[in-house]
Every structure is written in structure tokens, then in C-alpha cells.
Short mmCIF file of N, CA and C in Angstrom, two decimals:
data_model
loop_
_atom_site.label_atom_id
_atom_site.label_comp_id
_atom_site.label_asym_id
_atom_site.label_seq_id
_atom_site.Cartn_x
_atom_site.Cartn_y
_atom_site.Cartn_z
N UNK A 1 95.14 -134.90 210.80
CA UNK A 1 93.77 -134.70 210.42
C UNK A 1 92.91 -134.62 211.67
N UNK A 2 91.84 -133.56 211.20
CA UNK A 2 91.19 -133.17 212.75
C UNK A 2 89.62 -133.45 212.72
N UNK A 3 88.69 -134.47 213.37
CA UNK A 3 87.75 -134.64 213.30
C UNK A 3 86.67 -133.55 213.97
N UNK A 4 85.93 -132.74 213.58
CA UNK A 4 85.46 -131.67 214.69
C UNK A 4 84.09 -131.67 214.02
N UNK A 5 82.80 -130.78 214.85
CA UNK A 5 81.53 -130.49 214.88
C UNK A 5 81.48 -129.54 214.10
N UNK A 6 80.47 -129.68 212.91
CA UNK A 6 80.62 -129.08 211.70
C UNK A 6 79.39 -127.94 212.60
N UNK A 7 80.17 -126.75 211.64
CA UNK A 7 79.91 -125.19 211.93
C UNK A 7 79.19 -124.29 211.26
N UNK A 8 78.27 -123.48 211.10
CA UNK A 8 77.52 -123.18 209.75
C UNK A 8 78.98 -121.90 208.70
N UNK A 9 79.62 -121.40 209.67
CA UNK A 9 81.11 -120.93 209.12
C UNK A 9 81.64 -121.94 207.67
N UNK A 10 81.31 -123.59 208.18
CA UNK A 10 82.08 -124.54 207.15
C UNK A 10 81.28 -124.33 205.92
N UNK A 11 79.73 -123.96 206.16
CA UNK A 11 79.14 -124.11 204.98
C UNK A 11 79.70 -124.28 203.47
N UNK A 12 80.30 -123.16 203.08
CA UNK A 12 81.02 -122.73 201.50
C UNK A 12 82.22 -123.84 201.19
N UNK A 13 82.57 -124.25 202.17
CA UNK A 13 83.60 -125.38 202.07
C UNK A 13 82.78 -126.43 201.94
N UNK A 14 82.06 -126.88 202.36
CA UNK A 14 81.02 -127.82 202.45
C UNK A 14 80.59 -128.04 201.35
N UNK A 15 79.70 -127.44 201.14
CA UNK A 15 78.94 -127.00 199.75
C UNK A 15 79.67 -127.48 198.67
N UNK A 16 81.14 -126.71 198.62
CA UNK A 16 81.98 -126.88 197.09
C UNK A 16 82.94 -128.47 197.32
N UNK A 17 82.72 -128.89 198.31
CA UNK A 17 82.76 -130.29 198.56
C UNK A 17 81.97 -131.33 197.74
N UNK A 18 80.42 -131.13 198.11
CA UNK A 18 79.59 -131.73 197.75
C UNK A 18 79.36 -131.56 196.20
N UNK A 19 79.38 -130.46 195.90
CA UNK A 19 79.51 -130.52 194.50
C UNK A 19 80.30 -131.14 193.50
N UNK A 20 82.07 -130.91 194.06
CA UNK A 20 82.71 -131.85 193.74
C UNK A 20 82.46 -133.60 193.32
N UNK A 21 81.44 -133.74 194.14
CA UNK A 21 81.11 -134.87 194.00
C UNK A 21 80.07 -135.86 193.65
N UNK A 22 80.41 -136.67 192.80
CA UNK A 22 79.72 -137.78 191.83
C UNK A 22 78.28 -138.19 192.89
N UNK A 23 76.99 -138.38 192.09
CA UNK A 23 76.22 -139.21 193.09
C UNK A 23 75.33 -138.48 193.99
N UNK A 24 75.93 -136.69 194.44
CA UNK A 24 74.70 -136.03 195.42
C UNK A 24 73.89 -135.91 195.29
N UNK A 25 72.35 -136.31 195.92
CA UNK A 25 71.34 -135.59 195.72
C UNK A 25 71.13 -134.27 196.69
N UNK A 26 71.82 -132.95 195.88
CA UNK A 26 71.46 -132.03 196.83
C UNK A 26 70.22 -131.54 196.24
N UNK A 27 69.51 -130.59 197.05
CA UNK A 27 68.31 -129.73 197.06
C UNK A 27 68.87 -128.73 197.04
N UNK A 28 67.96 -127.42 196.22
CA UNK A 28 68.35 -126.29 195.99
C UNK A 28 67.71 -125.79 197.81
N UNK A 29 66.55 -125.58 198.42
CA UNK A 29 66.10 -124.99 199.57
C UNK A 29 66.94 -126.16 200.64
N UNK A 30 66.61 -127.25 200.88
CA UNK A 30 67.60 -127.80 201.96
C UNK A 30 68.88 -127.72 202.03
N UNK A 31 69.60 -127.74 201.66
CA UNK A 31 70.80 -127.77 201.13
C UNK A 31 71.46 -126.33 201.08
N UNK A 32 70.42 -125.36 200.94
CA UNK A 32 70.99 -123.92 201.08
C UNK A 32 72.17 -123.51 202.34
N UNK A 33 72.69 -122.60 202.37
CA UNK A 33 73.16 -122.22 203.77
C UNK A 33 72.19 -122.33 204.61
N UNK A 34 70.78 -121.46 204.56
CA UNK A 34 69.56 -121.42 205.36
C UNK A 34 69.01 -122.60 205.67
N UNK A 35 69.02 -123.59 204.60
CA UNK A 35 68.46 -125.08 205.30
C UNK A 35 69.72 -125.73 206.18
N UNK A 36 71.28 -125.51 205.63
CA UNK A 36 71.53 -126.25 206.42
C UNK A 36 71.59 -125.41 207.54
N UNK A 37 71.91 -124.49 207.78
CA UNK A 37 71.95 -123.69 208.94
C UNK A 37 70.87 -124.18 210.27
N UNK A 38 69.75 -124.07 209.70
CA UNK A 38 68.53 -124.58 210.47
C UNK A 38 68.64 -126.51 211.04
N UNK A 39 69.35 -127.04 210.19
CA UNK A 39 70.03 -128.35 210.18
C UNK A 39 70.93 -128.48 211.34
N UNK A 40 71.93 -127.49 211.45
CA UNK A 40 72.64 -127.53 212.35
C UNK A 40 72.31 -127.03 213.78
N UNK A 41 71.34 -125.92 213.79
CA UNK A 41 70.46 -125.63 214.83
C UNK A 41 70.34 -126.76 215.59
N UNK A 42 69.29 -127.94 214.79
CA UNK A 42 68.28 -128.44 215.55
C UNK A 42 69.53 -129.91 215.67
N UNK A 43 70.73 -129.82 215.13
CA UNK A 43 71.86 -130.90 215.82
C UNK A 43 73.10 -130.72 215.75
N UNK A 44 73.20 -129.42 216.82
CA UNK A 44 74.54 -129.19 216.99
C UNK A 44 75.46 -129.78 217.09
N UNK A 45 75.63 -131.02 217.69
CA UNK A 45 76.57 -132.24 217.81
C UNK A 45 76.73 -133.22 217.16
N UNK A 46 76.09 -133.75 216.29
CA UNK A 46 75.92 -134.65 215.48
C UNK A 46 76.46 -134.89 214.26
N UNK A 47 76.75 -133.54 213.38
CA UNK A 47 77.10 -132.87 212.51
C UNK A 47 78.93 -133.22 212.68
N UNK A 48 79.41 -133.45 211.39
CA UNK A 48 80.82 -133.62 211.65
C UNK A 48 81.97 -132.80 210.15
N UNK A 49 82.94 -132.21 210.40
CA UNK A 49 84.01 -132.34 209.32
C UNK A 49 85.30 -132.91 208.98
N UNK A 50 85.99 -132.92 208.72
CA UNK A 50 87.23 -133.60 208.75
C UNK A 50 88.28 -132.71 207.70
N UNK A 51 88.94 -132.18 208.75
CA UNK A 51 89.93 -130.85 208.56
C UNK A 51 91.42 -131.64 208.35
N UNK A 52 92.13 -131.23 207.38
CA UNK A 52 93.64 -131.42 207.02
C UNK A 52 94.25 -130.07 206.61
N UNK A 53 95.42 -129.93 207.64
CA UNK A 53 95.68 -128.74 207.47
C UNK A 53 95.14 -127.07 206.93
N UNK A 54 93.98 -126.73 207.64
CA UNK A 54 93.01 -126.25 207.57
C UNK A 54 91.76 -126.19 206.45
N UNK A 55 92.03 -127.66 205.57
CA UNK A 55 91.37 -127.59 204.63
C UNK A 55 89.73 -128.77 204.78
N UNK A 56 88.71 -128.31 204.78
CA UNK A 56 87.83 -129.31 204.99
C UNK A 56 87.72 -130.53 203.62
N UNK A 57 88.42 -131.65 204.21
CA UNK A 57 87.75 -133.17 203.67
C UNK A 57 87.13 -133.96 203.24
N UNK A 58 86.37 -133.47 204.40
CA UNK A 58 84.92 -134.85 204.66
C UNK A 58 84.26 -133.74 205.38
N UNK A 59 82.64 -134.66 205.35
CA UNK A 59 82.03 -134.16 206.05
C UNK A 59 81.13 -135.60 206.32
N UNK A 60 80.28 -135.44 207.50
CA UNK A 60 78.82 -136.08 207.65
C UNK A 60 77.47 -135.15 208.48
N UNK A 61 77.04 -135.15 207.84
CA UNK A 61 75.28 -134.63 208.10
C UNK A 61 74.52 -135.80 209.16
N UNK A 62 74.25 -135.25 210.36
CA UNK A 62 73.69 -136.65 211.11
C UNK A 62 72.91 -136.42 212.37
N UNK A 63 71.44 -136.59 212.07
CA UNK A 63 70.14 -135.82 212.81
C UNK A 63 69.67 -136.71 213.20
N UNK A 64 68.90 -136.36 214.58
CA UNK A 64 67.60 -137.66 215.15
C UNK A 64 66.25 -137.23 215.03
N UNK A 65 65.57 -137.65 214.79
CA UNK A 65 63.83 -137.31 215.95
C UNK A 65 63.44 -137.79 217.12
N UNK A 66 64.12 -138.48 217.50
CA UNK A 66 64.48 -138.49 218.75
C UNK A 66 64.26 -140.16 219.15
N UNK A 67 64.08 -141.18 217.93
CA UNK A 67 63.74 -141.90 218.06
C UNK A 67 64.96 -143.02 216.72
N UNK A 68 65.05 -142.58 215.60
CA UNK A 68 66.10 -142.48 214.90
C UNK A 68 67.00 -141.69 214.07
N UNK A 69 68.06 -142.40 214.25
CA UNK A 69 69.19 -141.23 213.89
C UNK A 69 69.02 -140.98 212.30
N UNK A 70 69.37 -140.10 211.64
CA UNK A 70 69.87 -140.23 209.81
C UNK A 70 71.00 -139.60 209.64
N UNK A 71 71.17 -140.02 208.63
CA UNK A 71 72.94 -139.54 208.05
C UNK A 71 72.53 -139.35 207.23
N UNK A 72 73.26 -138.08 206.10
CA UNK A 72 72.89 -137.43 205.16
C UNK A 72 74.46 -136.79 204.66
N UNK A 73 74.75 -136.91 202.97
CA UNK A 73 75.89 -136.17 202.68
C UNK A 73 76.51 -136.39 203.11
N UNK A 74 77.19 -137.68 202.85
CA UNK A 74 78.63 -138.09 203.86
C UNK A 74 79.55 -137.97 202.26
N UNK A 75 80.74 -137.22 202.84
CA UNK A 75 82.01 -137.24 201.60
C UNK A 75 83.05 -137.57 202.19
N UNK A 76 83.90 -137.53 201.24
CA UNK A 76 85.38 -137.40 201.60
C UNK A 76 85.97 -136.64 199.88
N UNK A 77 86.84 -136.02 200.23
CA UNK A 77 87.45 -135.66 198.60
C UNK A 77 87.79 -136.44 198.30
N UNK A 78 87.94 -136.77 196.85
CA UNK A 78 88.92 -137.52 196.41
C UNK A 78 90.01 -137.98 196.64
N UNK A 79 91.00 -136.93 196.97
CA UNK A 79 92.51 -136.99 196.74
C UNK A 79 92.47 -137.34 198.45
N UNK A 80 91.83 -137.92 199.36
CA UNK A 80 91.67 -138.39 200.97
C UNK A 80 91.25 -139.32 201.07
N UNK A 81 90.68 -139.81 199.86
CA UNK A 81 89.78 -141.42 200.08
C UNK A 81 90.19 -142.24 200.67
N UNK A 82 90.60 -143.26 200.82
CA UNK A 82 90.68 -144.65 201.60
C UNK A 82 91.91 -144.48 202.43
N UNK A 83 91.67 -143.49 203.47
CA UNK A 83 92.56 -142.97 204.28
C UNK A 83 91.88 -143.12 206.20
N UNK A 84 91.07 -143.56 205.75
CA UNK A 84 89.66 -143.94 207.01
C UNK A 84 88.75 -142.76 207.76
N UNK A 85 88.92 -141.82 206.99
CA UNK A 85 88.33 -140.55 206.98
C UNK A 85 87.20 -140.79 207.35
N UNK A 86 86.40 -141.08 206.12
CA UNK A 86 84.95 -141.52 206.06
C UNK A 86 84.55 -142.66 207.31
N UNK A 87 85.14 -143.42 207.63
CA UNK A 87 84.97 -144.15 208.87
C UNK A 87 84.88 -143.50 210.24
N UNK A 88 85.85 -142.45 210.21
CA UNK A 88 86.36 -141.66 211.49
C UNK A 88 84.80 -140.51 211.83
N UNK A 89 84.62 -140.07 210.36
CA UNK A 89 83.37 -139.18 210.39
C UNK A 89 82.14 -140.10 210.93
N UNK A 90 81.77 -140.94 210.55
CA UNK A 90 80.95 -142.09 210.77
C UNK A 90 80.51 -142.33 212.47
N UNK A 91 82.06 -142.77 212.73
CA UNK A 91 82.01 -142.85 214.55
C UNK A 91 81.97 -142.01 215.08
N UNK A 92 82.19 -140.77 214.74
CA UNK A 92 81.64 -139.94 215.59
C UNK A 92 80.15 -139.59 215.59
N UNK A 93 79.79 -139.30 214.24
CA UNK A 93 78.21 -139.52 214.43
C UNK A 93 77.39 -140.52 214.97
N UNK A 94 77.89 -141.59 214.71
CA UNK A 94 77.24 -142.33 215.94
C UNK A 94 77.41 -142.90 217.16
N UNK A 95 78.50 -142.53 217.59
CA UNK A 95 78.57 -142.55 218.88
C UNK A 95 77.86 -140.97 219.43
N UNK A 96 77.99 -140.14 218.98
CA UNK A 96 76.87 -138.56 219.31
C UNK A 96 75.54 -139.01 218.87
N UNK A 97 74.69 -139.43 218.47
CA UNK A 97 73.56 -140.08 218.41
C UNK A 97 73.34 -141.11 219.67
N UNK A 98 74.39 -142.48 219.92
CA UNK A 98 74.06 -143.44 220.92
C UNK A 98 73.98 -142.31 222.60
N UNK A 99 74.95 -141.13 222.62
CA UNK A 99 75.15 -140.25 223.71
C UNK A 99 73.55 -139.69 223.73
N UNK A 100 72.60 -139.66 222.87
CA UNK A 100 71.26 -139.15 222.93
C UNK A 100 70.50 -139.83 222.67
N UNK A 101 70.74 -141.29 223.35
CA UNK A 101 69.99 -142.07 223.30
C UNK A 101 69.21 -142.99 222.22
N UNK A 102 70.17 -143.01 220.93
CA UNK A 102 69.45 -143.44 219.70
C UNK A 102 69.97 -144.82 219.54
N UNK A 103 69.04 -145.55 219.48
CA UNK A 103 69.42 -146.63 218.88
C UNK A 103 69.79 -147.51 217.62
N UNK A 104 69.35 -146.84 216.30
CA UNK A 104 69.27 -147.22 214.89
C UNK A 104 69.62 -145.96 214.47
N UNK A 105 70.38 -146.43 213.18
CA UNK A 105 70.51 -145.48 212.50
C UNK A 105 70.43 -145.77 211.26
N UNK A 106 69.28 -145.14 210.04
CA UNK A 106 69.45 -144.69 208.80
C UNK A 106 69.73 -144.01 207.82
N UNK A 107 70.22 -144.47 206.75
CA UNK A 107 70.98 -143.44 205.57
C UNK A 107 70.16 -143.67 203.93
N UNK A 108 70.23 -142.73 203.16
CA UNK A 108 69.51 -143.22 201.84
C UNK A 108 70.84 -142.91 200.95
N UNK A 109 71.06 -143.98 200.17
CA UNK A 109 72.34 -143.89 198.98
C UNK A 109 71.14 -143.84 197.77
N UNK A 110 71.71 -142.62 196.77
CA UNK A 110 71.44 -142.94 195.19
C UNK A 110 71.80 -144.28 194.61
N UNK A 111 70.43 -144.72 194.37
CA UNK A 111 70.30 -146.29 193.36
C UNK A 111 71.49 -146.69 192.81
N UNK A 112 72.01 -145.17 191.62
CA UNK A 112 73.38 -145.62 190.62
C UNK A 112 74.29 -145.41 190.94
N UNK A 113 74.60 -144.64 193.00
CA UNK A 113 75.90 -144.42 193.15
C UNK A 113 76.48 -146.29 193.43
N UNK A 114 76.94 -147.30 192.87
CA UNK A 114 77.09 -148.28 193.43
C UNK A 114 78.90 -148.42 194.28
N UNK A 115 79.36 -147.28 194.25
CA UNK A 115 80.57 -147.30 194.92
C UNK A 115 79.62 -146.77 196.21
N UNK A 116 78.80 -145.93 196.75
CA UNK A 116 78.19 -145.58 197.77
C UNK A 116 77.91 -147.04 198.85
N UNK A 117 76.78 -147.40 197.98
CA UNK A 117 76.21 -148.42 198.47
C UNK A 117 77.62 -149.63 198.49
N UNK A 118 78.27 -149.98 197.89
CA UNK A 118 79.39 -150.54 198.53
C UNK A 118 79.61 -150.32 199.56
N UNK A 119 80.18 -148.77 199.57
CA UNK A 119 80.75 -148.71 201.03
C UNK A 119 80.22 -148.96 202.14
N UNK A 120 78.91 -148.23 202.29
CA UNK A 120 77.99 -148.98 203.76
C UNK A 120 78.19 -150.28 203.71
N UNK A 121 77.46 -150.93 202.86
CA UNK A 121 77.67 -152.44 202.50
C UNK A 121 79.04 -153.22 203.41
N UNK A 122 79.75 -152.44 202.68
CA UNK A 122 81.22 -152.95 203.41
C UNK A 122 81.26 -152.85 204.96
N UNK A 123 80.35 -151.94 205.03
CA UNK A 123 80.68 -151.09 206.92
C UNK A 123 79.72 -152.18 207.62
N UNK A 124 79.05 -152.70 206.86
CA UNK A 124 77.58 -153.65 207.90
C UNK A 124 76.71 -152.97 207.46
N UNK A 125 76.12 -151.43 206.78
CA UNK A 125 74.95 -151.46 206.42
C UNK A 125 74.11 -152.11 206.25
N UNK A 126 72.82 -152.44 205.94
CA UNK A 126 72.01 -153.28 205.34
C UNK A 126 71.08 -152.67 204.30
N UNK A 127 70.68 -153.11 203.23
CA UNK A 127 69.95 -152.58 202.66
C UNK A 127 68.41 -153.42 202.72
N UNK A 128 67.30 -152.11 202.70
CA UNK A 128 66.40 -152.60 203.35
C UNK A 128 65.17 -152.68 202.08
N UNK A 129 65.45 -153.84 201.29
CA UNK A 129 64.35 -153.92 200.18
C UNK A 129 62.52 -153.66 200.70
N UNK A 130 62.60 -154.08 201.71
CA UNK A 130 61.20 -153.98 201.82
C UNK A 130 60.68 -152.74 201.91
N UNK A 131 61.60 -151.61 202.52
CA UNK A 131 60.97 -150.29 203.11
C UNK A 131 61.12 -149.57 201.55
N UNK A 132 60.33 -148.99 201.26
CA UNK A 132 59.99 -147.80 199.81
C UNK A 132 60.12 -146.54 200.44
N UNK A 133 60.93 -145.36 199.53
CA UNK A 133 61.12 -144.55 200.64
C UNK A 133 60.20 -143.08 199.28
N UNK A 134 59.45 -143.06 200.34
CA UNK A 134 58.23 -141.79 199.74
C UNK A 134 58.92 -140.23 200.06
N UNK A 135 58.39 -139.58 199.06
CA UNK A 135 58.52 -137.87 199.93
C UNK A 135 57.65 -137.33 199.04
N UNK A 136 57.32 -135.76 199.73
CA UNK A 136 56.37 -135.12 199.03
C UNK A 136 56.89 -133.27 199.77
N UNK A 137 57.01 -132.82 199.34
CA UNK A 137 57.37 -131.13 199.49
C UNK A 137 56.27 -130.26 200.48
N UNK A 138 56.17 -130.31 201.11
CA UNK A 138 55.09 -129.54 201.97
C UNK A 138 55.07 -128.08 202.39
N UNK A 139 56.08 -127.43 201.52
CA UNK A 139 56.21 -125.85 201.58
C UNK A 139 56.19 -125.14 199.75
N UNK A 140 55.73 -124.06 199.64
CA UNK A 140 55.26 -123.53 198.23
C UNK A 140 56.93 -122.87 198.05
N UNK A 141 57.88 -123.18 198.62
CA UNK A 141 59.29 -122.68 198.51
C UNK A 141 59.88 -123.51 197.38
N UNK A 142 60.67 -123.04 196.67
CA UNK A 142 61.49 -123.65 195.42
C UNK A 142 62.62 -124.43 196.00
N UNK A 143 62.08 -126.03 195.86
CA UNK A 143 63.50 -126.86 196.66
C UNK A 143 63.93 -127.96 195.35
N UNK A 144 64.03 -127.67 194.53
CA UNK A 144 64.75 -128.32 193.33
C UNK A 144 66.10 -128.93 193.33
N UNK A 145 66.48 -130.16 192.62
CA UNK A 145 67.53 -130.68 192.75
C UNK A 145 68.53 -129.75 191.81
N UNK A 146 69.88 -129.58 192.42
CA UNK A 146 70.50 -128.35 191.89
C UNK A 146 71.12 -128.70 190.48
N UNK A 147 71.70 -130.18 189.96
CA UNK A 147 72.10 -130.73 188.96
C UNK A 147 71.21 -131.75 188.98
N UNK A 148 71.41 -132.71 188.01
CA UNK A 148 70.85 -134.11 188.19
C UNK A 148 72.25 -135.20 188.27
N UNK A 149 71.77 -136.06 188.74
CA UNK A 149 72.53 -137.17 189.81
C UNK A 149 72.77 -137.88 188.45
#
């Protein structure tokens, strides 16, 4: 198994990854090829997949502002789970974040995925009751959640 810097090429593999799976909140406009594409632009290195015999795995999504890191869309397939995949994707994103100087890093899990939030949990995550996490759409572009969670 090959840990490498996810490519906008991986996209379609990516994608039918994430779908595969229980718990995503994807966006119809972020989440596009075009959003992530622009995603990968602005963090070429950060970004990870996890290849088995040319088939993509896992993935992790993992951006700074230059001040903190985020992780976004972390998988593994099914039939790869507790194989330390998801761990392996992990360290590399943050050790490519600490290489650019970041010190913290945050992630947002869905409320009802509670196997999600396990897992950080398990890793040392913390969950941070006090912080409320707001958003609001600031472009007239159609960014809709593609199923519901």
C-alpha cells in the first residue's frame, strides 16, 4: 500500500469513494471536481491517497490559512478498514502541515456519525463543546448537500 499526494487525476476515484460512504457531508459546488480542484491548487501537499494495487483506498483532504491546519473527508473503504490506513493518511497530513509551520489542527465530524467521532476520539482528538461551528454561503452558486447524511 502506497501513501502519495492526492492529484486532481484521483478526483472520480475519490468522489465514488466518498459516496460509498456512510456519514459525508459532501457539497454539490465544493466538492465538485472544480471545487476540489481549486482545493488542491491552494494545497498541493497536504492532500493525501492511499493506493493498493492501483486502486485508491483512502483519502484525506488537509488545508491551512496559514495559521491552522483542517482536515476534511478522511475515508478509508470498507473492505481496508482497521488496517492503519486511516492513521498512515493522518501522519502524513500532519506532519505536511507541521513542515509549514502549523501548529493545531482541526476537523468537523457529523453529530450521528458516532463511529467517526470515535475514531478521532481514539487518536487524541478532542472535542470542543464550547466552540459552535457557524457557516453561511457567500456566492449566488448552487452548493447543496448532494444526499442527506
Amino acid at each position: 500500500m502506497m501513501i502519495r499526494a492526492m492529484k486532481i487525476n484521483d478526483y472520480n476515484a475519490v468522489f465514488d469513494l466518498w459516496m460509498q460512504t456512510e456519514n459525508m457531508g459532501l457539497r454539490e459546488l465544493d466538492d465538485s471536481k472544480e471545487g476540489i480542484g481549486a482545493f488542491l491548487k491552494r494545497n498541493p501537499d497536504t492532500c493525501f491517497v492511499a493506493e493498493k494495487e492501483g486502486k485508491i483506498v483512502g483519502v484525506i483532504l488537509c488545508g491551512n490559512d496559514g495559521r491552522r491546519g483542517y482536515i476534511y473527508h478522511t475515508v478509508v473503504h470498507r473492505d481496508y478498514r482497521k488496517q492503519g490506513i486511516a492513521s498512515r493518511l493522518i501522519e502524513n497530513a500532519v506532519l505536511a502541515l507541521q513542515k509549514e509551520g502549523i501548529t493545531r489542527v482541526c476537523l468537523n465530524v457529523v453529530e450521528s456519525n458516532e463511529a467517526g467521532k470515535g475514531f478521532w476520539q481514539k487518536r487524541g482528538w478532542e472535542k470542543k463543546d464550547f466552540l459552535g461551528f457557524y457557516s453561511k454561503s457567500i456566492t449566488e452558486r448552487k452548493n447543496e448537500p448532494l444526499f442527506e447524511i
